[in-house]
Short mmCIF file of C-alpha atoms in Angstrom, two decimals:
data_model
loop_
_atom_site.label_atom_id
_atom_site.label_comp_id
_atom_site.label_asym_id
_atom_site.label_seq_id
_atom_site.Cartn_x
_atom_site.Cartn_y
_atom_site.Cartn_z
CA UNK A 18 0.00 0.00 0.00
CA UNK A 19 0.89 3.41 -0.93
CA UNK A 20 2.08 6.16 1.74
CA UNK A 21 -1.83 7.87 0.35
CA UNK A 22 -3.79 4.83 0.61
CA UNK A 23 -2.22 3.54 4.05
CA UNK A 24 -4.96 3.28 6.59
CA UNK A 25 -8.16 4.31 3.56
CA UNK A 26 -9.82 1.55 4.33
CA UNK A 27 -12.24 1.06 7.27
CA UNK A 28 -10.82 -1.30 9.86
CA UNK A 29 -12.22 -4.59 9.93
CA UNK A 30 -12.49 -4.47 13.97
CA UNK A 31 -15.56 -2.30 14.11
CA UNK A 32 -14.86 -1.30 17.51
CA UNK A 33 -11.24 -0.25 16.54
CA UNK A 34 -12.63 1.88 13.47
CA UNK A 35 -15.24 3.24 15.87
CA UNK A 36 -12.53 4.34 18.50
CA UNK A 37 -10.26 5.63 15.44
CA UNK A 38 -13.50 7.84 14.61
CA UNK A 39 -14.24 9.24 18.39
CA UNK A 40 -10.49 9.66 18.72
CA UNK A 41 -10.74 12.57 16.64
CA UNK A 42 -13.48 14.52 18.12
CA UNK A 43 -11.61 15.39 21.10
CA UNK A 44 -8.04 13.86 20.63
CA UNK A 45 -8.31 12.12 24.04
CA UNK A 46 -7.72 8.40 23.90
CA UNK A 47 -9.52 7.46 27.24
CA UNK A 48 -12.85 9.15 26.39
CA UNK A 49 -12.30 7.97 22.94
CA UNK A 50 -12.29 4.25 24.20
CA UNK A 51 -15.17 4.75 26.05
CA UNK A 52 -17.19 6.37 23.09
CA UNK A 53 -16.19 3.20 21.17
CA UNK A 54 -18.17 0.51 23.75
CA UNK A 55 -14.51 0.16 26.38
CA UNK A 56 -15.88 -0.07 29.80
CA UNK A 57 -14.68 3.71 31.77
CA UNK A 58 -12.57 1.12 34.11
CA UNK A 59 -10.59 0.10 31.69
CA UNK A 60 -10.54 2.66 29.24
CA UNK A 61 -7.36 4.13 29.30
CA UNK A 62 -5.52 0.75 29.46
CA UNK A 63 -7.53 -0.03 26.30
CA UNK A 64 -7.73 3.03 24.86
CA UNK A 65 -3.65 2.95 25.42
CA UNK A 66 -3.00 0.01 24.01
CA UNK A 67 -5.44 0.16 20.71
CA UNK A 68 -4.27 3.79 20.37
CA UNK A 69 -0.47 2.03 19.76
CA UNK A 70 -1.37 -0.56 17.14
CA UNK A 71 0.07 0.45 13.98
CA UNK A 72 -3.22 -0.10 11.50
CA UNK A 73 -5.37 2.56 14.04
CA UNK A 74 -1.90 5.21 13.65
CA UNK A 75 -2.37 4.62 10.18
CA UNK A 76 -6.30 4.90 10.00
CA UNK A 77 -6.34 7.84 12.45
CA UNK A 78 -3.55 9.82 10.14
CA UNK A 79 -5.65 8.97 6.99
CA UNK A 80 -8.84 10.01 8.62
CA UNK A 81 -7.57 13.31 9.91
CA UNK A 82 -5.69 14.10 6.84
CA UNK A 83 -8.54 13.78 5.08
CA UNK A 84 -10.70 15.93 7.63
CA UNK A 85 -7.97 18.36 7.03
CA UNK A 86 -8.30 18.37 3.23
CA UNK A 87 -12.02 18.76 3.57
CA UNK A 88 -12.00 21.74 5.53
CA UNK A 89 -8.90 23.15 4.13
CA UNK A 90 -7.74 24.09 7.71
CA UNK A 91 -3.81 23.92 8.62
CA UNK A 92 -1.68 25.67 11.16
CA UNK A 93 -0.71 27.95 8.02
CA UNK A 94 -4.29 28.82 7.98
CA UNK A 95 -4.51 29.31 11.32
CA UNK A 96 -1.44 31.52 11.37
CA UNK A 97 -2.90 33.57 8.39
CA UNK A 98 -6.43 33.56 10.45
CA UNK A 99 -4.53 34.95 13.81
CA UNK A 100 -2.47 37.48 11.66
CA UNK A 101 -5.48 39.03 10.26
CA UNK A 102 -7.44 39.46 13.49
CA UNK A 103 -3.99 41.13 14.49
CA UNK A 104 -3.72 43.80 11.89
CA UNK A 105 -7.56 44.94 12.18
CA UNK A 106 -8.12 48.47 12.74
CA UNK A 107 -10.89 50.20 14.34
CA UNK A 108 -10.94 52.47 11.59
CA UNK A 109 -12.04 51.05 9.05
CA UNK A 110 -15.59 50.88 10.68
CA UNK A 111 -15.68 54.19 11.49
CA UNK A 112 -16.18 57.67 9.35
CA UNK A 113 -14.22 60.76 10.00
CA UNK A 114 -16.20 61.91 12.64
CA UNK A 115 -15.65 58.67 14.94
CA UNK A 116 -19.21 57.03 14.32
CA UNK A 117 -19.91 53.31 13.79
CA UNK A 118 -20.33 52.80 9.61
CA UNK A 119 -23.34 50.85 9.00
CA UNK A 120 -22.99 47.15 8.89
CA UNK A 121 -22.94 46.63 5.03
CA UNK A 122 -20.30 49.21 5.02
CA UNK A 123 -17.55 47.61 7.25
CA UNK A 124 -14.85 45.30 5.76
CA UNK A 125 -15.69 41.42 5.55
CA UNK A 126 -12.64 40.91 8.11
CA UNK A 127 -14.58 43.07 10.36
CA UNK A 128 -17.89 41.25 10.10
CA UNK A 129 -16.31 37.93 10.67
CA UNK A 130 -14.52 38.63 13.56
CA UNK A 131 -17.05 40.39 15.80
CA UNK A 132 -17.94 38.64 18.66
CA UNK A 133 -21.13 40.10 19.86
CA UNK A 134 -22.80 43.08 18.63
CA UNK A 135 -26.02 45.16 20.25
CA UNK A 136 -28.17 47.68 19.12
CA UNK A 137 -30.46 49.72 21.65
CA UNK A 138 -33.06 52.17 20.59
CA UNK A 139 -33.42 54.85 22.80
CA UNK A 140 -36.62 57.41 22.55
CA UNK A 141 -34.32 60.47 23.57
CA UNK A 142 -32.70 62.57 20.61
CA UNK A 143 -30.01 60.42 19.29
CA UNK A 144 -31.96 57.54 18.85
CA UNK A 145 -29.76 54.34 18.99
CA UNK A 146 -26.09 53.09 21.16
CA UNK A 147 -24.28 50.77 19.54
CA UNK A 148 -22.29 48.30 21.61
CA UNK A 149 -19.15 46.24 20.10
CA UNK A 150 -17.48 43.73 21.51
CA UNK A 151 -14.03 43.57 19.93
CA UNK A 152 -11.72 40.62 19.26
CA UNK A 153 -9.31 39.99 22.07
CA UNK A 154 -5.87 41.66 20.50
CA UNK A 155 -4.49 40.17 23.39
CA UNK A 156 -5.26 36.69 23.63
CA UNK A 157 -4.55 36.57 20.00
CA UNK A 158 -0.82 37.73 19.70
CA UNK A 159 -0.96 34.87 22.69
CA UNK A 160 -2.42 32.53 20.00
CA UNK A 161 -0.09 33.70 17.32
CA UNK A 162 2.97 33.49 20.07
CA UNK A 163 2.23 29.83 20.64
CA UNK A 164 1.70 29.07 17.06
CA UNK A 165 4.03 26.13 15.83
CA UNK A 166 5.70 28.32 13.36
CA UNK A 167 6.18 30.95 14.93
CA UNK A 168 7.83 29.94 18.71
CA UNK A 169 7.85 32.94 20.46
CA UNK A 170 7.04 31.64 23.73
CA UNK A 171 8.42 28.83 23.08
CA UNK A 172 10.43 27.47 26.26
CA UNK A 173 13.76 27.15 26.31
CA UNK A 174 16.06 25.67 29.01
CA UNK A 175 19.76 26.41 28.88
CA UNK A 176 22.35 24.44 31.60
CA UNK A 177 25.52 25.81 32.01
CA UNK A 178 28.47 25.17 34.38
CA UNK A 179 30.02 26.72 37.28
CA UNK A 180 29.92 30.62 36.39
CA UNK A 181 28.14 30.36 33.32
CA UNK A 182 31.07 28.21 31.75
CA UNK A 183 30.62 24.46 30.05
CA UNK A 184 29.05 21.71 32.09
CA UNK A 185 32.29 19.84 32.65
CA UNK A 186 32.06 15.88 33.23
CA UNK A 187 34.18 13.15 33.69
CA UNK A 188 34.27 9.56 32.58
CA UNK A 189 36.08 7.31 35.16
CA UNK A 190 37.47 4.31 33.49
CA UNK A 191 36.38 1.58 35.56
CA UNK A 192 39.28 -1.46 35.87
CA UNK A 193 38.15 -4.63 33.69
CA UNK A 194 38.32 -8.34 35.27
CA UNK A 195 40.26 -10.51 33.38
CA UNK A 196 38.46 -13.67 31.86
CA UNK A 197 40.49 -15.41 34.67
CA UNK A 198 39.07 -13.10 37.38
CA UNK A 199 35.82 -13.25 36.02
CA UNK A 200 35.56 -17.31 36.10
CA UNK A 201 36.42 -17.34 40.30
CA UNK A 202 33.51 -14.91 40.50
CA UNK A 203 30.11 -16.81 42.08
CA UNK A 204 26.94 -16.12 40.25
CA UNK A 205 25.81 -13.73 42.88
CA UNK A 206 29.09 -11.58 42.52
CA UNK A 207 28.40 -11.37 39.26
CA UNK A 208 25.11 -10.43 39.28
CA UNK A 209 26.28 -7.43 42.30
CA UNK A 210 28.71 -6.15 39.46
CA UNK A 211 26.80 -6.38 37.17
CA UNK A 212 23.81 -4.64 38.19
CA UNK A 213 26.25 -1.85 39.88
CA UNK A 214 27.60 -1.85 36.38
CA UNK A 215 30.93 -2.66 36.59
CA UNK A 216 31.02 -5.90 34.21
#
């Protein structure tokens, strides 16, 4: 089988191909196993060790690469998605004397990325408030941060030796037994060295 057919065809243990299916609503193998008919008690031993067999890896990777094709959705797309909400401006729904543009008027970025919008008519002399609740700027240069690609908060962990110098180690050559030596030895000597590791 080719790498693009590997795993296209349903498995022929229907609770396998079930779990393989309810594995990639949530990504979570233990509720997965359960979904699939595995009691909750021994889910996660189950889910563990049908998760592992090589013909669910390769069903699972078909069956989410395909999602993925479907939906044309990929961390580039993502990215792309994140970087847009970034670069919106408040602006561009607005006319020169600060007042909200009507809704027909603001860019399509704008109108897909509100998250809640109210209108209230009032019977003083303006008439209606307008009330718009932005995309949070902030939890999406998080989101873009964290994004695979781009690793800015990525963590890093740096050892070092004594005042910032290299980590300095030393290998102590440990004398070898002669076959000679190594015949007198009893079993149970043997086994001490060797478990001490010094056979």
């Amino acid at each position: 089988m080719t790498d693009a057919t590997q795993g296209a065809e349903q498995l022929k243990n229907e609770r396998h191909e079930l779990f393989c299916q309810e594995y990639l609503k949530d990504l979570n193998i233990s509720q997965a196993a359960v979904r699939a008919g595995f009691s909750e008690r021994s889910a996660k031993q189950h889910g563990f060790d049908v998760y592992n067999r090589e013909e669910v890896q390769e069903r699972i990777q078909y069956l989410n690469g395909h999602r993925l094709n479907r939906v044309q959705v990929d961390a580039d797309y993502v990215l792309q998605r994140l970087v847009e909400i970034d670069q919106m401006d408040a602006l561009d729904i607005m006319d020169d004397s600060g007042k909200l543009l009507p809704l027909s008027e603001w860019p399509k970025i704008w109108r897909q990325y509100i998250s809640n919008f109210e209108s209230i008519e009032l019977s003083d002399v303006n008439g209606a408030v307008k009330k718009i609740k932005w995309p949070d700027k902030v939890k999406n240069l998080e989101l873009l941060g964290k994004h695979i690609a781009v690793g800015a908060f990525k963590d890093r962990l740096e050892h070092t030796g004594k005042d910032g110098g290299p980590i300095e180690h030393s290998v102590e050559a440990k004398p070898k037994l002669t076959p000679e030596e190594l015949s007198k030895l009893t079993a149970q000597e043997l086994s001490r060295l060797a478990i001490n590791g010094e056979i």
